[in-house]
GROMACS .gro file of C-alpha atoms in nm:
model
  277
    1MET     CA    1   9.072   9.681   8.803
    2ALA     CA    2   9.333   9.856   9.064
    3THR     CA    3   9.590   9.953   8.918
    4LEU     CA    4   9.983  10.027   8.979
    5GLU     CA    5  10.075  10.421   9.105
    6ASN     CA    6  10.461  10.383   8.931
    7ASP     CA    7  10.669  10.181   8.670
    8ILE     CA    8  10.989  10.120   8.915
    9VAL     CA    9  11.354  10.111   8.690
   10PRO     CA   10  11.545   9.882   8.847
   11PRO     CA   11  11.849  10.059   8.951
   12SER     CA   12  12.210   9.826   8.813
   13LYS     CA   13  12.325   9.540   8.999
   14ASP     CA   14  12.635   9.612   9.016
   15LEU     CA   15  12.547   9.987   9.194
   16VAL     CA   16  12.311   9.761   9.456
   17ARG     CA   17  12.544   9.506   9.512
   18GLU     CA   18  12.826   9.854   9.613
   19LEU     CA   19  12.544  10.019   9.824
   20ALA     CA   20  12.434   9.659  10.035
   21LYS     CA   21  12.831   9.583  10.108
   22PRO     CA   22  12.822   9.779  10.455
   23PHE     CA   23  12.479   9.565  10.536
   24GLN     CA   24  12.656   9.241  10.419
   25THR     CA   25  12.933   9.285  10.602
   26TRP     CA   26  12.796   9.388  10.922
   27PHE     CA   27  12.471   9.144  10.933
   28SER     CA   28  12.651   8.868  10.745
   29PRO     CA   29  12.260   8.697  10.656
   30ARG     CA   30  12.187   8.354  10.523
   31ILE     CA   31  11.935   8.246  10.435
   32TYR     CA   32  11.771   7.917  10.368
   33GLY     CA   33  11.527   7.776  10.111
   34PHE     CA   34  11.645   8.036   9.860
   35ASP     CA   35  11.572   7.752   9.616
   36LYS     CA   36  11.141   7.736   9.646
   37ILE     CA   37  11.188   8.130   9.523
   38GLU     CA   38  11.096   8.119   9.100
   39ARG     CA   39  11.086   8.383   8.864
   40GLU     CA   40  10.790   8.301   8.729
   41ARG     CA   41  10.576   8.142   8.965
   42PRO     CA   42  10.525   8.473   9.174
   43ALA     CA   43  10.403   8.450   9.530
   44LEU     CA   44  10.262   8.662   9.832
   45TYR     CA   45  10.580   8.660  10.105
   46VAL     CA   46  10.443   8.643  10.434
   47SER     CA   47  10.659   8.803  10.666
   48ASN     CA   48  10.816   8.883  11.046
   49HIS     CA   49  10.836   9.226  11.170
   50THR     CA   50  11.103   9.220  11.423
   51ILE     CA   51  11.189   9.551  11.626
   52LEU     CA   52  11.210   9.858  11.462
   53GLY     CA   53  11.161   9.678  11.179
   54LEU     CA   54  11.540   9.832  10.983
   55THR     CA   55  11.704   9.541  10.819
   56ASP     CA   56  11.315   9.408  10.806
   57GLY     CA   57  11.273   9.242  10.397
   58PHE     CA   58  11.619   9.441  10.360
   59PHE     CA   59  11.804   9.085  10.273
   60LEU     CA   60  11.605   8.852  10.116
   61GLY     CA   61  11.435   9.193   9.828
   62LEU     CA   62  11.854   9.206   9.767
   63GLU     CA   63  11.934   8.826   9.686
   64MET     CA   64  11.616   8.795   9.481
   65TYR     CA   65  11.657   9.068   9.264
   66LEU     CA   66  12.053   8.950   9.267
   67GLN     CA   67  12.026   8.619   9.197
   68LYS     CA   68  11.690   8.608   9.057
   69ASP     CA   69  11.605   8.964   8.871
   70ILE     CA   70  11.283   9.019   9.020
   71MET     CA   71  11.189   9.307   9.235
   72LEU     CA   72  11.048   9.221   9.528
   73ARG     CA   73  10.768   9.475   9.593
   74PRO     CA   74  10.662   9.555   9.997
   75LEU     CA   75  10.345   9.680  10.101
   76VAL     CA   76  10.459   9.927  10.423
   77ASP     CA   77  10.276  10.100  10.662
   78HIS     CA   78  10.086  10.413  10.531
   79MET     CA   79  10.276  10.677  10.761
   80HIS     CA   80  10.615  10.613  10.534
   81TRP     CA   81  10.385  10.800  10.237
   82GLU     CA   82  10.331  11.113  10.469
   83ILE     CA   83  10.725  11.182  10.533
   84PRO     CA   84  10.908  11.390  10.234
   85PHE     CA   85  11.097  11.321   9.977
   86TRP     CA   86  11.166  10.957  10.206
   87ARG     CA   87  10.820  10.878  10.051
   88GLN     CA   88  11.033  10.926   9.706
   89LEU     CA   89  11.238  10.693   9.810
   90ILE     CA   90  11.100  10.411   9.907
   91LYS     CA   91  10.871  10.492   9.644
   92ASN     CA   92  11.137  10.469   9.372
   93VAL     CA   93  11.274  10.073   9.464
   94GLY     CA   94  10.905   9.916   9.440
   95MET     CA   95  10.749   9.969   9.750
   96VAL     CA   96  10.353  10.047   9.785
   97PRO     CA   97  10.138  10.155  10.019
   98GLY     CA   98   9.953   9.896  10.257
   99THR     CA   99   9.644   9.846  10.087
  100ARG     CA  100   9.412   9.609   9.971
  101GLU     CA  101   9.419   9.843   9.630
  102SER     CA  102   9.766   9.843   9.563
  103CYS     CA  103   9.860   9.458   9.659
  104ALA     CA  104   9.508   9.343   9.417
  105ALA     CA  105   9.779   9.653   9.154
  106LEU     CA  106  10.068   9.402   9.221
  107MET     CA  107   9.899   9.097   9.166
  108GLU     CA  108   9.704   9.147   8.882
  109ALA     CA  109  10.010   9.228   8.714
  110GLY     CA  110  10.170   8.941   8.865
  111GLU     CA  111  10.459   9.036   9.063
  112HIS     CA  112  10.638   8.866   9.418
  113VAL     CA  113  10.513   9.046   9.690
  114LEU     CA  114  10.560   9.087  10.050
  115VAL     CA  115  10.388   9.201  10.378
  116PHE     CA  116  10.436   9.245  10.727
  117PRO     CA  117  10.080   9.096  10.884
  118GLY     CA  118  10.220   9.248  11.222
  119GLY     CA  119  10.254   9.625  11.071
  120ARG     CA  120  10.327   9.846  11.344
  121ARG     CA  121  10.263   9.674  11.634
  122GLU     CA  122  10.467   9.387  11.590
  123VAL     CA  123  10.770   9.649  11.480
  124CYS     CA  124  10.707   9.827  11.840
  125LYS     CA  125  10.776   9.509  12.007
  126GLN     CA  126  10.777   9.510  12.366
  127LYS     CA  127  10.994   9.391  12.624
  128GLY     CA  128  10.936   8.982  12.585
  129GLU     CA  129  10.808   8.967  12.289
  130ALA     CA  130  11.104   8.869  12.088
  131TYR     CA  131  10.965   8.625  11.757
  132GLN     CA  132  10.585   8.721  11.866
  133LEU     CA  133  10.421   8.688  11.565
  134ILE     CA  134  10.145   8.985  11.669
  135TRP     CA  135   9.897   8.945  11.446
  136ARG     CA  136   9.598   8.972  11.644
  137ASN     CA  137   9.267   8.827  11.424
  138ARG     CA  138   9.406   8.997  11.091
  139THR     CA  139   9.280   8.749  10.768
  140GLY     CA  140   9.404   9.083  10.512
  141PHE     CA  141   9.659   8.841  10.387
  142ALA     CA  142   9.502   8.596  10.355
  143HIS     CA  143   9.257   8.696  10.167
  144MET     CA  144   9.456   8.869   9.924
  145ALA     CA  145   9.616   8.559   9.846
  146VAL     CA  146   9.253   8.371   9.791
  147ALA     CA  147   9.130   8.578   9.606
  148HIS     CA  148   9.374   8.637   9.349
  149GLY     CA  149   9.473   8.212   9.334
  150TYR     CA  150   9.809   8.312   9.491
  151ASP     CA  151  10.061   8.105   9.697
  152ILE     CA  152  10.232   8.248  10.010
  153ILE     CA  153  10.502   8.189  10.101
  154PRO     CA  154  10.622   8.251  10.483
  155VAL     CA  155  10.972   8.415  10.520
  156ALA     CA  156  11.121   8.407  10.932
  157THR     CA  157  11.432   8.578  11.045
  158ILE     CA  158  11.600   8.586  11.345
  159GLY     CA  159  11.854   8.745  11.476
  160ALA     CA  160  11.791   9.086  11.434
  161GLU     CA  161  11.543   9.114  11.782
  162GLU     CA  162  11.915   9.094  11.915
  163MET     CA  163  12.040   9.373  11.675
  164PHE     CA  164  11.920   9.658  12.016
  165ASP     CA  165  11.777   9.591  12.403
  166ILE     CA  166  11.482   9.758  12.499
  167LEU     CA  167  11.532  10.009  12.781
  168VAL     CA  168  11.153  10.163  12.790
  169ASP     CA  169  10.845   9.993  12.578
  170ALA     CA  170  10.559  10.135  12.581
  171LYS     CA  171  10.353   9.976  12.882
  172ASP     CA  172  10.656  10.132  13.088
  173VAL     CA  173  10.561  10.499  12.841
  174MET     CA  174  10.167  10.407  12.903
  175ASN     CA  175  10.213  10.336  13.283
  176SER     CA  176  10.374  10.692  13.387
  177PRO     CA  177  10.299  11.054  13.365
  178LEU     CA  178  10.360  11.094  12.994
  179GLY     CA  179  10.176  10.803  12.953
  180ALA     CA  180   9.867  10.963  13.096
  181TRP     CA  181   9.911  11.310  12.878
  182ILE     CA  182   9.918  11.176  12.602
  183GLN     CA  183   9.593  10.885  12.708
  184ASN     CA  184   9.395  11.167  12.849
  185SER     CA  185   9.485  11.381  12.577
  186GLY     CA  186   9.348  11.154  12.266
  187PHE     CA  187   9.702  11.120  12.138
  188ALA     CA  188   9.719  10.774  12.197
  189ASP     CA  189   9.394  10.674  12.084
  190LYS     CA  190   9.388  10.877  11.731
  191TYR     CA  191   9.796  10.813  11.634
  192LEU     CA  192   9.922  10.498  11.868
  193HIS     CA  193   9.616  10.285  11.877
  194GLY     CA  194   9.569  10.361  12.274
  195GLY     CA  195   9.967  10.366  12.348
  196GLU     CA  196  10.058  10.004  12.170
  197ASN     CA  197  10.225  10.170  11.836
  198LEU     CA  198  10.459  10.375  12.056
  199PRO     CA  199  10.839  10.265  11.917
  200PRO     CA  200  11.022  10.174  12.253
  201ILE     CA  201  11.327  10.347  12.334
  202VAL     CA  202  11.651  10.080  12.261
  203LYS     CA  203  12.014  10.050  12.264
  204GLY     CA  204  12.227   9.864  12.073
  205ILE     CA  205  12.632   9.908  12.108
  206GLY     CA  206  12.740   9.940  12.431
  207ARG     CA  207  12.548  10.340  12.525
  208SER     CA  208  12.473  10.426  12.141
  209ILE     CA  209  12.172  10.299  11.916
  210ILE     CA  210  12.389  10.189  11.652
  211PRO     CA  211  12.267   9.836  11.595
  212LYS     CA  212  12.468   9.542  11.706
  213PRO     CA  213  12.637   9.273  11.429
  214GLN     CA  214  12.405   9.047  11.493
  215ARG     CA  215  12.377   8.749  11.186
  216HIS     CA  216  12.105   8.734  11.009
  217TYR     CA  217  11.901   8.389  10.993
  218ILE     CA  218  11.644   8.406  10.661
  219MET     CA  219  11.453   8.031  10.601
  220VAL     CA  220  11.183   8.058  10.346
  221GLY     CA  221  10.942   7.821  10.433
  222GLU     CA  222  10.711   7.574  10.215
  223ARG     CA  223  10.509   7.726   9.909
  224ILE     CA  224  10.165   7.707  10.045
  225ASN     CA  225   9.919   7.676   9.771
  226THR     CA  226   9.556   7.888   9.822
  227THR     CA  227   9.341   7.729   9.494
  228ARG     CA  228   9.197   7.465   9.704
  229PHE     CA  229   9.013   7.772   9.817
  230ASN     CA  230   8.908   7.924   9.495
  231GLY     CA  231   8.636   8.081   9.549
  232GLU     CA  232   8.628   8.108   9.983
  233ALA     CA  233   8.833   8.446   9.997
  234GLN     CA  234   8.503   8.624  10.203
  235ASP     CA  235   8.464   8.265  10.433
  236HIS     CA  236   8.643   8.411  10.726
  237GLU     CA  237   8.653   8.074  10.946
  238ALA     CA  238   8.857   7.966  10.568
  239LEU     CA  239   9.050   8.263  10.605
  240VAL     CA  240   9.183   8.186  10.986
  241GLY     CA  241   9.260   7.847  10.839
  242VAL     CA  242   9.504   7.972  10.591
  243ARG     CA  243   9.615   8.229  10.881
  244GLN     CA  244   9.689   7.941  11.133
  245GLU     CA  245   9.883   7.745  10.822
  246VAL     CA  246  10.119   8.019  10.792
  247GLU     CA  247  10.147   8.074  11.178
  248HIS     CA  248  10.267   7.721  11.244
  249ALA     CA  249  10.521   7.742  10.935
  250PHE     CA  250  10.641   8.038  11.165
  251ALA     CA  251  10.693   7.820  11.438
  252ARG     CA  252  10.886   7.537  11.286
  253MET     CA  253  11.116   7.803  11.101
  254PHE     CA  254  11.154   7.959  11.457
  255GLU     CA  255  11.274   7.693  11.631
  256ASP     CA  256  11.478   7.526  11.279
  257LEU     CA  257  11.637   7.889  11.276
  258GLN     CA  258  11.739   7.913  11.646
  259ALA     CA  259  11.893   7.523  11.617
  260LEU     CA  260  12.067   7.687  11.284
  261ARG     CA  261  12.259   7.995  11.505
  262LYS     CA  262  12.259   7.773  11.798
  263ASN     CA  263  12.558   7.527  11.609
  264ASP     CA  264  12.669   7.855  11.367
  265GLN     CA  265  13.051   7.874  11.464
  266ASP     CA  266  13.130   8.036  11.160
  267GLU     CA  267  13.195   8.404  11.334
  268GLU     CA  268  13.470   8.632  11.347
  269TRP     CA  269  13.584   8.741  11.644
  270TRP     CA  270  13.520   9.115  11.600
  271ARG     CA  271  13.090   9.061  11.566
  272LYS     CA  272  13.134   8.795  11.920
  273ILE     CA  273  13.274   9.095  12.075
  274LEU     CA  274  13.062   9.347  11.991
  275LYS     CA  275  12.724   9.218  12.022
  276ASN     CA  276  12.798   9.141  12.376
  277TRP     CA  277  12.885   9.470  12.460
   0.00000   0.00000   0.00000
């Protein structure tokens, strides 16, 4: 049986509220479908990564803790665990390495788990890739849900992609003399998946890297029950079917969220100015 590395001690809700205030003011998030989340019905929350992933999962996890006493357990890229001090911080707030072993341990413990199938590549967005699910042929999240009888709850977010404008992306770098050197040195293949996992150079407000105060729109989708695939955790065709069902849910939610944003007239004057600067 897999084991967890740590037992987290949740911070006080008053402290969390105070620390979250600046982020909530700046991004003014709106969450739809939050009633679908039930404390006694743990699920695998599958979400899209946005450019650089700075706010991904933050507002969902915040409200789950404050409103429903749920500590959401995100699976995060192994590179985070290689950074001193940062790795201890993310461990203290409940994050775990993004491995099947960690996910299995969380599910065996009945935890609510968050995963981003797009991984590092989806964080390193290139020009024109906003709101694209870059999941390739990955079915790992579907395998874990089926193997442990977990419901999947898709969670879509828009707004965060517009926090930054991409000035230079991975293709630009790899097509430059610098990119040729990175490729020839072997660094690209060893650390950057051929250069695809190279973060973009971005700008936010004006010429700065301060993110634009774009309102975040988050939608919690309908539960997708996986028990109908009981015993098929190793069946690739079944797992692809689960993944496609989740992808179709995202297509619908992205469309719904875009409509909600288009019809949203409740926006502060300062936000309108700064997000277009």
